[in-house]
Coordinates of C-alpha atoms and ligand atoms in Angstrom, one line a residue:
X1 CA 159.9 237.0 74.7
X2 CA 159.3 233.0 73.9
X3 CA 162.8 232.6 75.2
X4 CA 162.7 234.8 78.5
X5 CA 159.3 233.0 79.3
X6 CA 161.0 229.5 79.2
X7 CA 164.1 230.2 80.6
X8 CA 162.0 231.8 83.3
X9 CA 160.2 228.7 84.0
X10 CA 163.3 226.2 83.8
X11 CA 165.3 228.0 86.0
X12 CA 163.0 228.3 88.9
X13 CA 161.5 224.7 88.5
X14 CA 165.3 223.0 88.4
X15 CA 165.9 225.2 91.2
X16 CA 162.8 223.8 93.5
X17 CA 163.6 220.2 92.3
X18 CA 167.4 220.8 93.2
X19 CA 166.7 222.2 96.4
X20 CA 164.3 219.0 97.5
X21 CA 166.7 216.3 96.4
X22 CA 167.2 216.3 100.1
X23 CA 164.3 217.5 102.5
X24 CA 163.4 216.9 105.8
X25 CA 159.6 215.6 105.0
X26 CA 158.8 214.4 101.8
X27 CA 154.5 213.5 101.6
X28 CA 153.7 211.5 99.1
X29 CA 150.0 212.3 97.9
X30 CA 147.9 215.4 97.8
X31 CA 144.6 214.7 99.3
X32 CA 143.3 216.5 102.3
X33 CA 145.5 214.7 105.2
X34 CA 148.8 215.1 102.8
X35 CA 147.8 218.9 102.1
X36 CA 146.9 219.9 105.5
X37 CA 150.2 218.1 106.9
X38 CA 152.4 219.6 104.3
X39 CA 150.5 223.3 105.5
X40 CA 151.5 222.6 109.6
X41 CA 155.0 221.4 108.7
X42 CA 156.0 224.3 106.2
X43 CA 154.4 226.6 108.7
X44 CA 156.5 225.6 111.3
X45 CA 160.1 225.9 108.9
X46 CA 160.1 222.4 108.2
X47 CA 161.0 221.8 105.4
X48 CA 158.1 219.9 103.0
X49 CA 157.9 218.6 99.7
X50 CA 155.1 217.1 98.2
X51 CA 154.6 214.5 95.4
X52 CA 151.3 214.5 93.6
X53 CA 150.6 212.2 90.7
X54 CA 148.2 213.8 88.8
X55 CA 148.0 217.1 87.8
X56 CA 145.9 218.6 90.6
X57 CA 146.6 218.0 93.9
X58 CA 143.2 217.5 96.4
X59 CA 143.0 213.8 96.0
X60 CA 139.0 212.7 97.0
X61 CA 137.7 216.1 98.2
X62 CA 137.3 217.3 95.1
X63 CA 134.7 214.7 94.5
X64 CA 132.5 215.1 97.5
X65 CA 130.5 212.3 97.5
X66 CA 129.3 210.7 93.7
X67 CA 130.5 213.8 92.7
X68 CA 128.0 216.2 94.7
X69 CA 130.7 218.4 95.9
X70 CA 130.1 218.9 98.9
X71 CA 131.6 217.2 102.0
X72 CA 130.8 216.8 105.8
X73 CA 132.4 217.6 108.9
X74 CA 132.0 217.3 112.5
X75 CA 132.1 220.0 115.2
X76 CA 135.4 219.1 116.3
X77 CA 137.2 220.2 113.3
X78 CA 135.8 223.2 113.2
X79 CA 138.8 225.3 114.9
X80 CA 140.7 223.5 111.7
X81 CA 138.3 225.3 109.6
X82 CA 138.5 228.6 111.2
X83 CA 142.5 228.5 110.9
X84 CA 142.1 227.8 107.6
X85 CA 139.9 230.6 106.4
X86 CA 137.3 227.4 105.3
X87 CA 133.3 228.4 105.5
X88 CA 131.0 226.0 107.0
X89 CA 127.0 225.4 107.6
X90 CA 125.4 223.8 110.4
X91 CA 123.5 220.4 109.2
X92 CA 122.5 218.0 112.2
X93 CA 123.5 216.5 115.3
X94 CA 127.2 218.1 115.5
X95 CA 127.8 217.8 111.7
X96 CA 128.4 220.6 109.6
X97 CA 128.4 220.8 105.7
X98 CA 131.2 222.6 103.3
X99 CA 131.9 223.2 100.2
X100 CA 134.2 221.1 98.4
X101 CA 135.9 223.1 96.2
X102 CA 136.6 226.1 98.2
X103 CA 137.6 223.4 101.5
X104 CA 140.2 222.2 98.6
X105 CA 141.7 225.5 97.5
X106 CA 141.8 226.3 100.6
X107 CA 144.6 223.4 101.5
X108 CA 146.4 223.7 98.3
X109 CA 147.0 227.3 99.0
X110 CA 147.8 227.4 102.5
X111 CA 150.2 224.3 101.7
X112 CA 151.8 226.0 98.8
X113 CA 151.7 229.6 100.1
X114 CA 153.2 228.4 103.4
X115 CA 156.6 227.2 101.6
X116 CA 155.6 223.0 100.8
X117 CA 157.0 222.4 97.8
X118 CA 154.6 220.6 95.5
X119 CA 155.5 218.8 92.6
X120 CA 152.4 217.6 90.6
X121 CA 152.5 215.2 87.4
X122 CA 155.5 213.1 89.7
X123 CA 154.5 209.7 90.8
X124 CA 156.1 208.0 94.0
X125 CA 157.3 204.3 92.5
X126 CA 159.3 202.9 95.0
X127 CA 161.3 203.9 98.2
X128 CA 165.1 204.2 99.7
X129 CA 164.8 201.6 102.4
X130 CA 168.6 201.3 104.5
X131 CA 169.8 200.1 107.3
X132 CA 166.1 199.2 108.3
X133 CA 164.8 203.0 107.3
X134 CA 162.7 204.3 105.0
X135 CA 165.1 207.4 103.9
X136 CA 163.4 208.5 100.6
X137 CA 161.5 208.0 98.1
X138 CA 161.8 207.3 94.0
X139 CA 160.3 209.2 91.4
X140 CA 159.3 209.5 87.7
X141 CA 156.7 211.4 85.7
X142 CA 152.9 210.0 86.0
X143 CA 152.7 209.6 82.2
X144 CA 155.7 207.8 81.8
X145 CA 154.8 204.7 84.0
X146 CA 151.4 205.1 82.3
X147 CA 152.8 204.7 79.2
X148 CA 154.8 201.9 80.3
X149 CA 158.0 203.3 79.2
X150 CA 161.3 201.6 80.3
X151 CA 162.9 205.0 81.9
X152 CA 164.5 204.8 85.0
X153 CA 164.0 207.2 87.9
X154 CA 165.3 209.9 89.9
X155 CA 165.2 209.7 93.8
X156 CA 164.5 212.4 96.9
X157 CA 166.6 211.8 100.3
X158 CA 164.8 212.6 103.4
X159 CA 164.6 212.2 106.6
X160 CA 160.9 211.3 107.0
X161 CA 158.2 210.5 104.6
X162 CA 154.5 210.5 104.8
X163 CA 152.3 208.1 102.8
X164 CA 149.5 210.6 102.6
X165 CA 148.0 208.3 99.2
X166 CA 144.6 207.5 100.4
X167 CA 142.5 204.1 99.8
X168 CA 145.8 202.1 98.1
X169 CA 148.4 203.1 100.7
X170 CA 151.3 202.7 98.0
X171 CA 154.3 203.6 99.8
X172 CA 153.1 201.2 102.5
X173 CA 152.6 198.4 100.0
X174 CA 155.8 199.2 97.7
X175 CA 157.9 198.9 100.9
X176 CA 156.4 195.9 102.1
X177 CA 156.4 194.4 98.9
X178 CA 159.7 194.6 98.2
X179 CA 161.4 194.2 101.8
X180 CA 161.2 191.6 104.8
X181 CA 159.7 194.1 107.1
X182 CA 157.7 194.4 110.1
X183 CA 155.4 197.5 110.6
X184 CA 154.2 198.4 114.1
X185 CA 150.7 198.2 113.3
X186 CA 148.4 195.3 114.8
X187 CA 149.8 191.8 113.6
X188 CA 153.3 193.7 112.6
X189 CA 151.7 193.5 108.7
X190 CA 150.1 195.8 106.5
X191 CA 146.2 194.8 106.2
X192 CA 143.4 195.4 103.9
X193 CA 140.6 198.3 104.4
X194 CA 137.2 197.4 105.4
X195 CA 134.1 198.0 104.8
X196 CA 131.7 200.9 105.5
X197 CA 131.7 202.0 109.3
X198 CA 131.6 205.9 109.5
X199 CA 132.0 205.9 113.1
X200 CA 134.8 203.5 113.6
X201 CA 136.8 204.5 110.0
X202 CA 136.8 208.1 111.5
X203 CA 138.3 207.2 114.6
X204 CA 141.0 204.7 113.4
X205 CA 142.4 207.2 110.6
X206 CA 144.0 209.5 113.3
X207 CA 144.4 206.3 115.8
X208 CA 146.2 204.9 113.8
X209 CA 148.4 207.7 112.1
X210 CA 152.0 207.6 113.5
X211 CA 155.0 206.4 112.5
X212 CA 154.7 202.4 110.8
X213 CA 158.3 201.4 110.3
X214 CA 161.6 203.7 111.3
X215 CA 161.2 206.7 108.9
X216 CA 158.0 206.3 107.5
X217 CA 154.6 207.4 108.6
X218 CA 151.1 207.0 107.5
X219 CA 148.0 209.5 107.9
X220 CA 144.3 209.8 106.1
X221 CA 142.8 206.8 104.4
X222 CA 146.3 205.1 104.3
X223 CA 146.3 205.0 107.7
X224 CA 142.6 203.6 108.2
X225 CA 143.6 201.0 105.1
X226 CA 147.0 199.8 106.5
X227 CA 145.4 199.0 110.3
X228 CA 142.3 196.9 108.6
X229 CA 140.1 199.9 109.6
X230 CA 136.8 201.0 108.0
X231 CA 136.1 203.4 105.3
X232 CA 134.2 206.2 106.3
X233 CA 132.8 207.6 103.2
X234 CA 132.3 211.5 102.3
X235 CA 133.0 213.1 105.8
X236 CA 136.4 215.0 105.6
X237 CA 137.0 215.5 109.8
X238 CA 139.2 212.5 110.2
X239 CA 141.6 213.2 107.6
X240 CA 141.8 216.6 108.3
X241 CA 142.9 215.6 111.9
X242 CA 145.0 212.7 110.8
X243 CA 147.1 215.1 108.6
X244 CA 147.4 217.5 112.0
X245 CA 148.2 214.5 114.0
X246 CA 150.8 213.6 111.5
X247 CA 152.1 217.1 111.1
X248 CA 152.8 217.0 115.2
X249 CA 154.3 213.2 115.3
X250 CA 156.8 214.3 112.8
X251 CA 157.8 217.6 114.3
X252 CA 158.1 215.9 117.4
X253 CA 160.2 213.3 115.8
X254 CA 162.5 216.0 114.0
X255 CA 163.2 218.2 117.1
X256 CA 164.1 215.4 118.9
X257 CA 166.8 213.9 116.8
X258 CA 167.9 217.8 116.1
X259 CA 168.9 217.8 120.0
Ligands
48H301 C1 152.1 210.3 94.0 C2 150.0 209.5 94.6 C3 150.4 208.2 94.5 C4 151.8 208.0 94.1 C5 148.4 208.1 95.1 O1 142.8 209.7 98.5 P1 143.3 211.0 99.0 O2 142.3 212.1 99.0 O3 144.0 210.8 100.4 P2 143.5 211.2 102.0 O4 143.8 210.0 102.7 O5 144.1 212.4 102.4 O6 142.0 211.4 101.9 C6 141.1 210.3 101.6 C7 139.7 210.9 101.2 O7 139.9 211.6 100.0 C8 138.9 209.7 100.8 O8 139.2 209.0 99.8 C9 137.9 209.2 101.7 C10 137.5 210.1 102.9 N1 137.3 208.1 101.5 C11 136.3 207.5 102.2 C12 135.6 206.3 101.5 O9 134.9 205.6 102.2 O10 135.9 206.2 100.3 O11 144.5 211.6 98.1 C13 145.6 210.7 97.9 C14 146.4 211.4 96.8 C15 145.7 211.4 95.4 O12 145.7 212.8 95.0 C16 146.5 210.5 94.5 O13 146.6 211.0 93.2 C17 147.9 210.6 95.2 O14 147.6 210.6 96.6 N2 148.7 209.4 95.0 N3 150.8 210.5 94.4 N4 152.6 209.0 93.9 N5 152.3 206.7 94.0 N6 149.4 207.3 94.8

């Protein structure tokens, strides 16, 4: 029994890494704007692979806000919610409270059961950068750079991928770090997030999502961070539009160089 139950395992999980080692969308980070993207896309046959580094994907919704779980919304989003089988309250002045936990599931299901293939435990360490393209990114287990062990990586080809990794924007700054680039965002250079300005962080997080550099786009708090935006603390709408915006932008971009 031991046996079939491991064989099981290895055989389908080799076969899901095998068949992402070249993808058309690879997200890197599961938070809200990476899940909900990852959802649209795989909904719509493209195919979508996500890299989470720890073991559950969800990012900062889990959290709420000091760890009350639950988050805030505004009317707009609700049509997101609906779509998403995500219940919601009424609080005040066009803002509506949910629970954190089930608004979480909720994305990691619909972005699993819709066909995104998520890999969790995987870090995102650096990124295939040629001919002035982001074409990839490179991988190795979460423990293993925690651990500071000297093992090299493995690497997945694609044609477009999403820094989805919240408040450190790391495929942003390992790309930047490491290459002469300019990114079309205000200055052509990757700024620093501000401070605390719920009105304006909300608005520049899907503003700003889009494509930064040839092959590489940014949505959620990476997005607000990158473009010297705001923070917006515990309300949820932005990101869930910025990974909808993002979703679009790349589907767009993918027809388009399929004609
Ligand atoms: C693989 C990685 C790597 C890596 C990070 O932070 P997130 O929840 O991201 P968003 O932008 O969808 O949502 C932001 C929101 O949660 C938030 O923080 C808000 C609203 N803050 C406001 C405020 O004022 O503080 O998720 C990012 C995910 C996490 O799960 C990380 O573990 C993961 O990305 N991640 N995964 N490789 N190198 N870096």
């Amino acid at each position: 029994m031991e046996y079939t139950i491991s064989k099981a395992i290895c055989e389908r999980w080799f076969e899901k890494l095998q068949d992402n080692l070249q993808t058309d969308v690879v997200i890197v980070g599961g938070g809200p704007s990476g899940l909900i993207c990852a959802a649209e896309l795989a909904a719509n046959g493209i195919k979508t692979c996500l890299i989470e580094g720890k073991l559950a994907p969800g990012g900062g919704m889990w959290g709420g806000a000091m760890l009350f779980n639950t988050i805030v919304v505004q009317s707009e989003v609700l049509p997101i919610l609906d779509r998403y089988g995500i219940s919601y309250r009424q609080a005040e002045q066009g803002f509506y409270t949910v629970d954190a936990v089930e608004a979480t599931s909720a994305l990691i299901y619909r972005a699993a059961h819709e066909g995104a293939a998520i890999f969790s435990g995987i870090s995102m360490e650096d990124v295939l950068h040629k001919d002035e393209r982001v074409c990839g990114v490179v991988i190795n287990w979460t423990p293993v750079a925690k651990l500071g062990m000297h093992v090299d990586p493995l690497s997945l080809c694609s044609t477009i991928v999403l820094d989805a990794t919240g408040h450190p924007s790391e495929v942003v700054s390992v790309l930047t770090r490491k290459n002469p680039v300019q990114l079309n965002l205000p200055g052509n250079t990757m700024a620093y997030e501000g401070s605390m300005n719920a009105e304006a962080g909300e608005k520049a997080c899907v503003e700003y999502t889009g494509e930064i550099y040839p092959g590489l786009y940014v949505s959620g708090m990476a997005a607000c961070g990158v473009s010297g935006s705001n923070r917006m603390g515990p309300i949820f709408g932005g990101m869930l539009l910025s990974g909808v915006k993002a979703a679009t932008l790349i589907r767009q971009s993918l027809a388009g160089g399929r004609q």
